[in-house]
mmCIF file of C-alpha atoms and ligand atoms in Angstrom:
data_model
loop_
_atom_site.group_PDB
_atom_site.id
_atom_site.type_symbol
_atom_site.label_atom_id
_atom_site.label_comp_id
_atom_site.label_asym_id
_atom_site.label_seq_id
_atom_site.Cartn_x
_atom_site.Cartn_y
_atom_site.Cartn_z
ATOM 1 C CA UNK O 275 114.977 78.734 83.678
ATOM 2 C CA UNK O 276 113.970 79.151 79.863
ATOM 3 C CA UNK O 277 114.437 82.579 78.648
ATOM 4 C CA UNK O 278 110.829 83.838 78.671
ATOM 5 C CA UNK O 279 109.964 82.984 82.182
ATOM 6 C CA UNK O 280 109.905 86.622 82.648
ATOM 7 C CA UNK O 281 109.522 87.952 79.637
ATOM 8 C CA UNK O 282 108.026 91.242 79.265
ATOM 9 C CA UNK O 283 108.486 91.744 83.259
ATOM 10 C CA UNK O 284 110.463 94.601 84.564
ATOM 11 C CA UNK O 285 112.395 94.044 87.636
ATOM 12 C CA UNK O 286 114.553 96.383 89.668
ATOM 13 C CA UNK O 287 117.303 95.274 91.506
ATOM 14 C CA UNK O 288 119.145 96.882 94.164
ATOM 15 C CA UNK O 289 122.880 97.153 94.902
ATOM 16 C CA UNK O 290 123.005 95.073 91.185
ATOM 17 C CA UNK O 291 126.867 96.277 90.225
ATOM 18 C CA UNK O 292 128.422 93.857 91.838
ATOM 19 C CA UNK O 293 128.317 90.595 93.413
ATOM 20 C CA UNK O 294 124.636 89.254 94.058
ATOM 21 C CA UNK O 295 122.938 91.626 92.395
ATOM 22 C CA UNK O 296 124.730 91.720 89.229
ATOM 23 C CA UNK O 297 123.865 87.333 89.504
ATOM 24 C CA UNK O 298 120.164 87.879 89.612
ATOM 25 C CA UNK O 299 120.491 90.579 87.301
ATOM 26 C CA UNK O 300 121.713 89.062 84.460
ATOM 27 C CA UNK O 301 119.601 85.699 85.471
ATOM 28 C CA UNK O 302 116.721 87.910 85.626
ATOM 29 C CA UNK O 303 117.357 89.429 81.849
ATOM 30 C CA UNK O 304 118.340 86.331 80.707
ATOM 31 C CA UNK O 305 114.627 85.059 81.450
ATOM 32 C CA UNK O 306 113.324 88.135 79.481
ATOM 33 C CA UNK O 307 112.784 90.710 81.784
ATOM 34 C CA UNK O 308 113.553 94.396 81.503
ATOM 35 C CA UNK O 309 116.031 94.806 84.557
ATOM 36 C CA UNK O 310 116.679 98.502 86.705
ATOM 37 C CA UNK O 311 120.513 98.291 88.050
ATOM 38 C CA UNK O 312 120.713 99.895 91.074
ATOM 39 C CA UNK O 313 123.563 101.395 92.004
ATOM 40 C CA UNK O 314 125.453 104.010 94.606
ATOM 41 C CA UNK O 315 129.341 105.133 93.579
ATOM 42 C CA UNK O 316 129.641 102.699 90.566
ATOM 43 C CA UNK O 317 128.434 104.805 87.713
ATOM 44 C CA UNK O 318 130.970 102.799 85.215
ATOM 45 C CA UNK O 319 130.702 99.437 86.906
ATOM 46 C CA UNK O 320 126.607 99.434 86.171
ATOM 47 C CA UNK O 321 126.766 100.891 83.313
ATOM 48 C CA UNK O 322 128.977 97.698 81.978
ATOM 49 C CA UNK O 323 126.338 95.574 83.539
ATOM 50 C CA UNK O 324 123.964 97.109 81.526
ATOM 51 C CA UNK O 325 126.104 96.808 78.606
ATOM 52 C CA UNK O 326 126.509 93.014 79.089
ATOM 53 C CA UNK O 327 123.178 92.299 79.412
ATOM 54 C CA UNK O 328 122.271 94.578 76.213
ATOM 55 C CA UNK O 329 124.999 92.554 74.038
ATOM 56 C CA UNK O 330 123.480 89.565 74.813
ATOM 57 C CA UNK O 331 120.108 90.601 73.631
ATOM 58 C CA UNK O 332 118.381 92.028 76.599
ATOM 59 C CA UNK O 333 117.465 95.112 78.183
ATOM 60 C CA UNK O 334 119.063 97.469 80.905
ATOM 61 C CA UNK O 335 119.083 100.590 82.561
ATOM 62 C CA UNK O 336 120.806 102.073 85.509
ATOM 63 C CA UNK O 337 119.855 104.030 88.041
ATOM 64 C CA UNK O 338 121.839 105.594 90.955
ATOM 65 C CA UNK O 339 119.945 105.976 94.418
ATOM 66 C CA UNK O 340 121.157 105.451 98.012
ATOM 67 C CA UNK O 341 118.458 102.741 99.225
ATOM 68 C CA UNK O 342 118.765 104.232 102.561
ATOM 69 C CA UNK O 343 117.109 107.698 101.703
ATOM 70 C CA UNK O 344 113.597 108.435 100.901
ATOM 71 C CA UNK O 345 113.534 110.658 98.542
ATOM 72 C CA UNK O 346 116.300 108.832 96.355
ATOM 73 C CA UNK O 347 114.504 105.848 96.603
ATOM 74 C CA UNK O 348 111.262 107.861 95.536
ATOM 75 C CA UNK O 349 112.770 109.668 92.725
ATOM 76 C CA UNK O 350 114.451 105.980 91.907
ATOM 77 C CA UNK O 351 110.943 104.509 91.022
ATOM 78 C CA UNK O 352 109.641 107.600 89.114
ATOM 79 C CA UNK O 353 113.081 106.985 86.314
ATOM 80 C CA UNK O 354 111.817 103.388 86.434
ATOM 81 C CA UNK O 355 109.105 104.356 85.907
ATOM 82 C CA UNK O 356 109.640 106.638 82.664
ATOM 83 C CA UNK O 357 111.728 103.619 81.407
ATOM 84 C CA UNK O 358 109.355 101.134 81.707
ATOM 85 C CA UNK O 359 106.527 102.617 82.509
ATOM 86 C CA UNK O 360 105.776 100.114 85.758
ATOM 87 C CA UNK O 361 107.151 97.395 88.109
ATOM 88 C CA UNK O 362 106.826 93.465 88.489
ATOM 89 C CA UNK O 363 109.327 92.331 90.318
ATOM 90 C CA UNK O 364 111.910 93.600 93.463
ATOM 91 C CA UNK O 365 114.559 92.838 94.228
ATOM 92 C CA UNK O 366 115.344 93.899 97.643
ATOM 93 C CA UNK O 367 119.146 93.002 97.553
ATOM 94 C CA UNK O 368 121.515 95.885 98.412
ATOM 95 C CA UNK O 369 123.431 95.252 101.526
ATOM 96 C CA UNK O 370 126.891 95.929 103.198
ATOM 97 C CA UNK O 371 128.740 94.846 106.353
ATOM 98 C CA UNK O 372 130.480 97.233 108.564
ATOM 99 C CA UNK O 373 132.214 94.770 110.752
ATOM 100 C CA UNK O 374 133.295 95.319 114.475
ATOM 101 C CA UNK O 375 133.565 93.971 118.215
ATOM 102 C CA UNK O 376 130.548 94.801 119.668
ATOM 103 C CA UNK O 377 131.645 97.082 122.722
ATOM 104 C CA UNK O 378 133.963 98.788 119.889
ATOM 105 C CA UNK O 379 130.863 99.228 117.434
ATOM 106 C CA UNK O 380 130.321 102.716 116.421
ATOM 107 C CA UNK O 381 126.855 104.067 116.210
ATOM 108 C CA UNK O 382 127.817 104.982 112.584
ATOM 109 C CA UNK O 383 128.988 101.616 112.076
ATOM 110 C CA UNK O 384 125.361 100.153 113.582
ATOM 111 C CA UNK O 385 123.377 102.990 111.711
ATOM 112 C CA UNK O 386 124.770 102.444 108.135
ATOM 113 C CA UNK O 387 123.751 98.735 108.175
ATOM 114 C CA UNK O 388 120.399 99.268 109.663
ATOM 115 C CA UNK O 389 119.906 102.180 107.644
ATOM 116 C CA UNK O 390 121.404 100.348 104.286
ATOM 117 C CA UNK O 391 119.777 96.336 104.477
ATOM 118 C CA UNK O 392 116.579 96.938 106.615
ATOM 119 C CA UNK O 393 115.294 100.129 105.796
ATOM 120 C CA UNK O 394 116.720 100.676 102.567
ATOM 121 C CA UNK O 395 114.342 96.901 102.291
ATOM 122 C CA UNK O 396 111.031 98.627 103.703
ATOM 123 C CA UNK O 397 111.864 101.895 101.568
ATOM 124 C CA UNK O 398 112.057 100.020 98.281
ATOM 125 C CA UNK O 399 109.230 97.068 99.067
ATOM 126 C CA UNK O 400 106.536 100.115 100.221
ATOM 127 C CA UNK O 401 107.220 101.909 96.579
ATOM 128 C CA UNK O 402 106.570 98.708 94.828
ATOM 129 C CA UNK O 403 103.381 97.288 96.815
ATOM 130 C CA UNK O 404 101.800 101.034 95.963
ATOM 131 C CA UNK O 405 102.351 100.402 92.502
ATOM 132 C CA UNK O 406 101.604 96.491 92.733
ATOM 133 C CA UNK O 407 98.533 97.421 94.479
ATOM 134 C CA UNK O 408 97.322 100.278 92.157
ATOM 135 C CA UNK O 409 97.862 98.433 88.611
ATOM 136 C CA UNK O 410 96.744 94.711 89.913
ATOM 137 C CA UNK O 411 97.547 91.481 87.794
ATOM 138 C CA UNK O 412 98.343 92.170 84.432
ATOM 139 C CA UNK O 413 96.592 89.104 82.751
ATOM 140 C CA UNK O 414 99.292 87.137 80.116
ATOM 141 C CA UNK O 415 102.352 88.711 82.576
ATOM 142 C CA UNK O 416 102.276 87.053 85.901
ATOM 143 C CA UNK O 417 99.778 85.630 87.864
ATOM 144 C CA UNK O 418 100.478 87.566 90.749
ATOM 145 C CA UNK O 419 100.447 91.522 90.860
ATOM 146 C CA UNK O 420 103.578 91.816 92.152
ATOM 147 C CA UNK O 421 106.654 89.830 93.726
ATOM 148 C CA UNK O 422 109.359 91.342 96.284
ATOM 149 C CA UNK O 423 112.433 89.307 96.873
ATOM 150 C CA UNK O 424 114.284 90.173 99.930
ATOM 151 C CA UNK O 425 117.621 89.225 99.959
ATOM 152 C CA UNK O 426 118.939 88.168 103.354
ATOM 153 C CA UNK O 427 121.852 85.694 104.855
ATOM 154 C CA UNK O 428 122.079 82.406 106.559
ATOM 155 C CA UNK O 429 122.551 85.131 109.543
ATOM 156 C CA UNK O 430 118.820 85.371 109.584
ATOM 157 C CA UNK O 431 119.400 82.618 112.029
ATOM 158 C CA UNK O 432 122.798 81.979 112.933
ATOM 159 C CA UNK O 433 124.053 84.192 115.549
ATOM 160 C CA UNK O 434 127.239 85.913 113.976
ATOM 161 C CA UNK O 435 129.899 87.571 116.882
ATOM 162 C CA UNK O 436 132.190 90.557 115.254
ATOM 163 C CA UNK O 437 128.716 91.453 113.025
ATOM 164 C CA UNK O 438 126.260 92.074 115.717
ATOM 165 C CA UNK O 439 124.579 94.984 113.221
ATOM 166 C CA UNK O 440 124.448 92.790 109.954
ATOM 167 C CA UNK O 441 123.098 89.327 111.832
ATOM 168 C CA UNK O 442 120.745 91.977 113.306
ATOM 169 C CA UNK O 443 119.395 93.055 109.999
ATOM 170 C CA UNK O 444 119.043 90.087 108.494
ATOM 171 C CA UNK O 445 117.128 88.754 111.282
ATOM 172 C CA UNK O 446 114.796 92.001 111.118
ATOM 173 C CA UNK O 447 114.447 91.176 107.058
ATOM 174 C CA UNK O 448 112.586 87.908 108.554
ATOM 175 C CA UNK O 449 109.695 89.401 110.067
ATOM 176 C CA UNK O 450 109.446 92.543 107.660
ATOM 177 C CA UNK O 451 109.343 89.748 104.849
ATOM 178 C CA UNK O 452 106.739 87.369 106.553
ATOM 179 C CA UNK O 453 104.733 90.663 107.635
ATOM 180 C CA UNK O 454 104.487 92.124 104.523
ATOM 181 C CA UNK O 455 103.615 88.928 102.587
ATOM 182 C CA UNK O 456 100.555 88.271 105.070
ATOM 183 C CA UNK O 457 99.487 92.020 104.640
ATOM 184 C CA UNK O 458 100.316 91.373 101.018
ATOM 185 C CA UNK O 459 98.708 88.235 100.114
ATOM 186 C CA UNK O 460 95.275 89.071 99.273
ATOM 187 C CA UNK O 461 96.535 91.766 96.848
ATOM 188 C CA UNK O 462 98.171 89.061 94.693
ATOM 189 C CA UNK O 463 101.334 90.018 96.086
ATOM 190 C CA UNK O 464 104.229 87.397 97.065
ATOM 191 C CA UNK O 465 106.947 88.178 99.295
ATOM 192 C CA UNK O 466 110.003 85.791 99.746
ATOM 193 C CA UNK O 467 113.215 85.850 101.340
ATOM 194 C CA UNK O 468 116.532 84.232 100.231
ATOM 195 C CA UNK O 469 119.220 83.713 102.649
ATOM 196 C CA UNK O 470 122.459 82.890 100.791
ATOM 197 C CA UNK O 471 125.232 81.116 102.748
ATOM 198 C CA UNK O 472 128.960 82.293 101.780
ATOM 199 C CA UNK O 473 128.766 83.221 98.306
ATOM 200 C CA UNK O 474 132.408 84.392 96.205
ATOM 201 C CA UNK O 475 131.506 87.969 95.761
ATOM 202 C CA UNK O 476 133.346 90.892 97.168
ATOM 203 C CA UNK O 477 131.436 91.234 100.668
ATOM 204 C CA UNK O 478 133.637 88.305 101.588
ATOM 205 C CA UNK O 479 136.740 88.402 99.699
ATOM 206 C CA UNK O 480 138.833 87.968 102.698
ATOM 207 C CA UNK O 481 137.202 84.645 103.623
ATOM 208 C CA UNK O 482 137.863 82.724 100.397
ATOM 209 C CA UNK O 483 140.925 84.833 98.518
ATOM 210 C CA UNK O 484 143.546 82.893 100.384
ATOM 211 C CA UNK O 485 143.993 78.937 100.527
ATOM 212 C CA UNK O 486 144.030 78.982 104.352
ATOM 213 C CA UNK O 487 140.843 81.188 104.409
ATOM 214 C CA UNK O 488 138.977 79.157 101.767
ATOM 215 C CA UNK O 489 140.019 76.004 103.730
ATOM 216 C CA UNK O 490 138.708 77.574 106.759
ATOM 217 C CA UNK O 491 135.456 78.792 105.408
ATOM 218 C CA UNK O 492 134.983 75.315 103.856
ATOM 219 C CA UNK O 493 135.001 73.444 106.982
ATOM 220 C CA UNK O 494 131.471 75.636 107.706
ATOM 221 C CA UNK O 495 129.878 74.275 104.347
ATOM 222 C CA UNK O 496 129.310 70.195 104.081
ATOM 223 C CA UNK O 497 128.575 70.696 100.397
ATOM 224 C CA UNK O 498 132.348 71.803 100.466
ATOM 225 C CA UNK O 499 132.103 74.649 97.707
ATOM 226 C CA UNK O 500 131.489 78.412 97.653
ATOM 227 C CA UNK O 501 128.546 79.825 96.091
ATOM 228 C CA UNK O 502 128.348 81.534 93.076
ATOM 229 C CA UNK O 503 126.499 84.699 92.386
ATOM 230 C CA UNK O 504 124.648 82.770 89.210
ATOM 231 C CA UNK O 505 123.142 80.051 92.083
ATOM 232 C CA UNK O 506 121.436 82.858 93.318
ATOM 233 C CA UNK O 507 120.424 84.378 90.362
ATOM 234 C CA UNK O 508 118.786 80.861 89.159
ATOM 235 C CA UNK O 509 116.856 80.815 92.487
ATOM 236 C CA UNK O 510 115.650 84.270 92.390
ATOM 237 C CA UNK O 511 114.453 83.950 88.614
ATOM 238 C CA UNK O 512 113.215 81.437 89.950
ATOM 239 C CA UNK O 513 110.993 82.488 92.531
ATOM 240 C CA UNK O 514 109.901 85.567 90.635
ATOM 241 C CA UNK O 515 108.358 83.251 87.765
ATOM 242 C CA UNK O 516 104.857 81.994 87.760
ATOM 243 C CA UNK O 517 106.250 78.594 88.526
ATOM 244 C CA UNK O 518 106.540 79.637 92.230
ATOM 245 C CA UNK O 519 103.213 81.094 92.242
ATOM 246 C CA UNK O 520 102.175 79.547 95.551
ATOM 247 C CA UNK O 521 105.274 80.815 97.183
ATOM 248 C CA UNK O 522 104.658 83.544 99.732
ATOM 249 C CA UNK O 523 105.840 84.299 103.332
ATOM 250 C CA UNK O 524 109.306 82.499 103.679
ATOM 251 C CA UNK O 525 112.825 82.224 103.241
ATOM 252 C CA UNK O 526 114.997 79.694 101.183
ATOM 253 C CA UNK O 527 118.092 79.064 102.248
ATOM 254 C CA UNK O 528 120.794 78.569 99.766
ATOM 255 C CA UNK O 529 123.952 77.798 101.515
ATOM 256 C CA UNK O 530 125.645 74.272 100.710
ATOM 257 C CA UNK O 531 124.496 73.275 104.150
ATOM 258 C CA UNK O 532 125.971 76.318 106.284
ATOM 259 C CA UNK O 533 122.362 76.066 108.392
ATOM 260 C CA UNK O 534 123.224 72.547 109.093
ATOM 261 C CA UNK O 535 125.502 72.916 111.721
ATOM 262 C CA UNK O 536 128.094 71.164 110.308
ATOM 263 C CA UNK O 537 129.908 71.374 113.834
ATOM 264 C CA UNK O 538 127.492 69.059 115.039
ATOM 265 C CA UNK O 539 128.591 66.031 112.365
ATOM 266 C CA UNK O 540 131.135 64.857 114.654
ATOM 267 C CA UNK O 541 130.460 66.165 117.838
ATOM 268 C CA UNK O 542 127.803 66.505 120.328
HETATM 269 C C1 BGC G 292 127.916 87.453 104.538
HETATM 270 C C2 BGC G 292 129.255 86.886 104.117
HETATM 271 C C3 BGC G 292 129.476 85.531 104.772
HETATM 272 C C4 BGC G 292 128.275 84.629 104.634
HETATM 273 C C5 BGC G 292 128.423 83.347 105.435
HETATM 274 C C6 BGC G 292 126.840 86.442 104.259
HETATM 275 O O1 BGC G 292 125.586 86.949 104.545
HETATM 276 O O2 BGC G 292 127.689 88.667 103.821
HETATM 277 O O3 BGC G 292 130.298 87.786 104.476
HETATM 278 O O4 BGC G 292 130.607 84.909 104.200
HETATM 279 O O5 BGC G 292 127.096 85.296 105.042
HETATM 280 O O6 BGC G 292 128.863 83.572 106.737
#
């Protein structure tokens, strides 16, 4: 992406300390935009972020908020707000797994997913459309008003036992993406999904830290490497640029080949 595909664009990016998030981050800066890292409990960790992405020339800020409460999420967009004065781009990409058996699952354990990457999504994506909605195109920015990016998983479709809650909210993400991009549309708004396969960030340490769990995991992905966190910040620069303009309503997968059903190669 050449470094002014977003220039003069601010984007805010949830859940951007680590993994993911810091990816399309620093892709996102990189491409000239004016980046918000989001963060809850890693005051130090985003601040480095923003440091990084300041060294090399472009421009941070951080902002703590737990995506999963209204008023932090409110109060999040007002700071961005002072900063930059308005909004082009989010990134809807915050997200945790609280892993369990299903007949073990605690409601706390169900609630905190649900509550972090599905409505933590619609709290974020309703601030943005307001303020998409109310300034319009901004003629010599973007050619859309506004563009959401929803981050959500190759779980969006495959069933995933021991993660009933996550698989669950990524599946939701599906039809809050493609219902908000057809109430969207004729607002110049464009709503998108990406649904990353296994990707080496700290969500799934425990499935590629070892050889015998990398080997494992690899036999899922017929492309036969991990992901990187910079794959999906190229696709989500990507997608936020004017070059995708006519992209609205759907999700790209990004996953070496994980929605193939690679069991199926030699069997069946
Ligand atoms: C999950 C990872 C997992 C990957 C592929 C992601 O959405 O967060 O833990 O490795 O899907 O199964």
């Amino acid at each position: 992406m050449n470094s002014t595909a977003l220039q003069g664009q601010s984007a805010l990016i949830t859940g951007a300390d680590s993994g993911i998030g810091k990816g399309v981050a620093l892709a996102m800066a990189a491409a000239g935009a004016n980046v918000i890292i989001n963060h809850v409990d890693a005051h130090e960790v985003a601040e480095q972020t923003v440091d990084e992405i300041t060294a090399a020339g472009g421009k941070a800020y951080a902002i703590h908020a737990d995506i999963s409460k209204e008023d932090e999420v409110k109060a999040m967009f007002v700071e961005m707000y002072q900063q930059y004065g308005t909004i082009d781009i989010l990134v809807n990409n915050a997200g945790l797994q609280r892993d369990s058996r299903f007949i073990d699952m605690t409601l706390e354990q169900w609630n905190t997913v649900i509550g972090i990457n599905l409505t933590g999504q619609f709290l974020c994506a309703r601030e943005a459309a307001k303020e998409f909605i109310k300034r319009g195109v901004v003629e010599g920015r973007s050619r859309a008003a506004g563009k959401i990016i929803c981050m959500s998983s190759v779980h969006e479709v495959i069933p995933w036992a021991g993660h009933v809650n996550y698989a669950t909210s990524k599946g939701g993400i599906s039809m809050f993406m493609k219902s908000i991009a057809q109430e969207l549309a004729p607002h110049k708004i464009r709503v998108v999904a990406i649904g990353p396969g296994a990707i080496q960030t700290p969500i799934n340490k425990s499935a590629w830290d070892t050889p015998e769990a990398l080997n494992k995991l690899l036999t899922l992905i017929p492309y036969n490497r991990v992901g990187e966190p910079e794959d999906i910040g190229k696709l989500a620069t990507w997608l936020a640029s004017d070059e995708a303009d006519y992209i609205t309503g759907t999700t790209i997968f990004m996953d070496g080949g994980m929605t193939l059903y690679p069991g199926f190669a030699d069997n069946g």
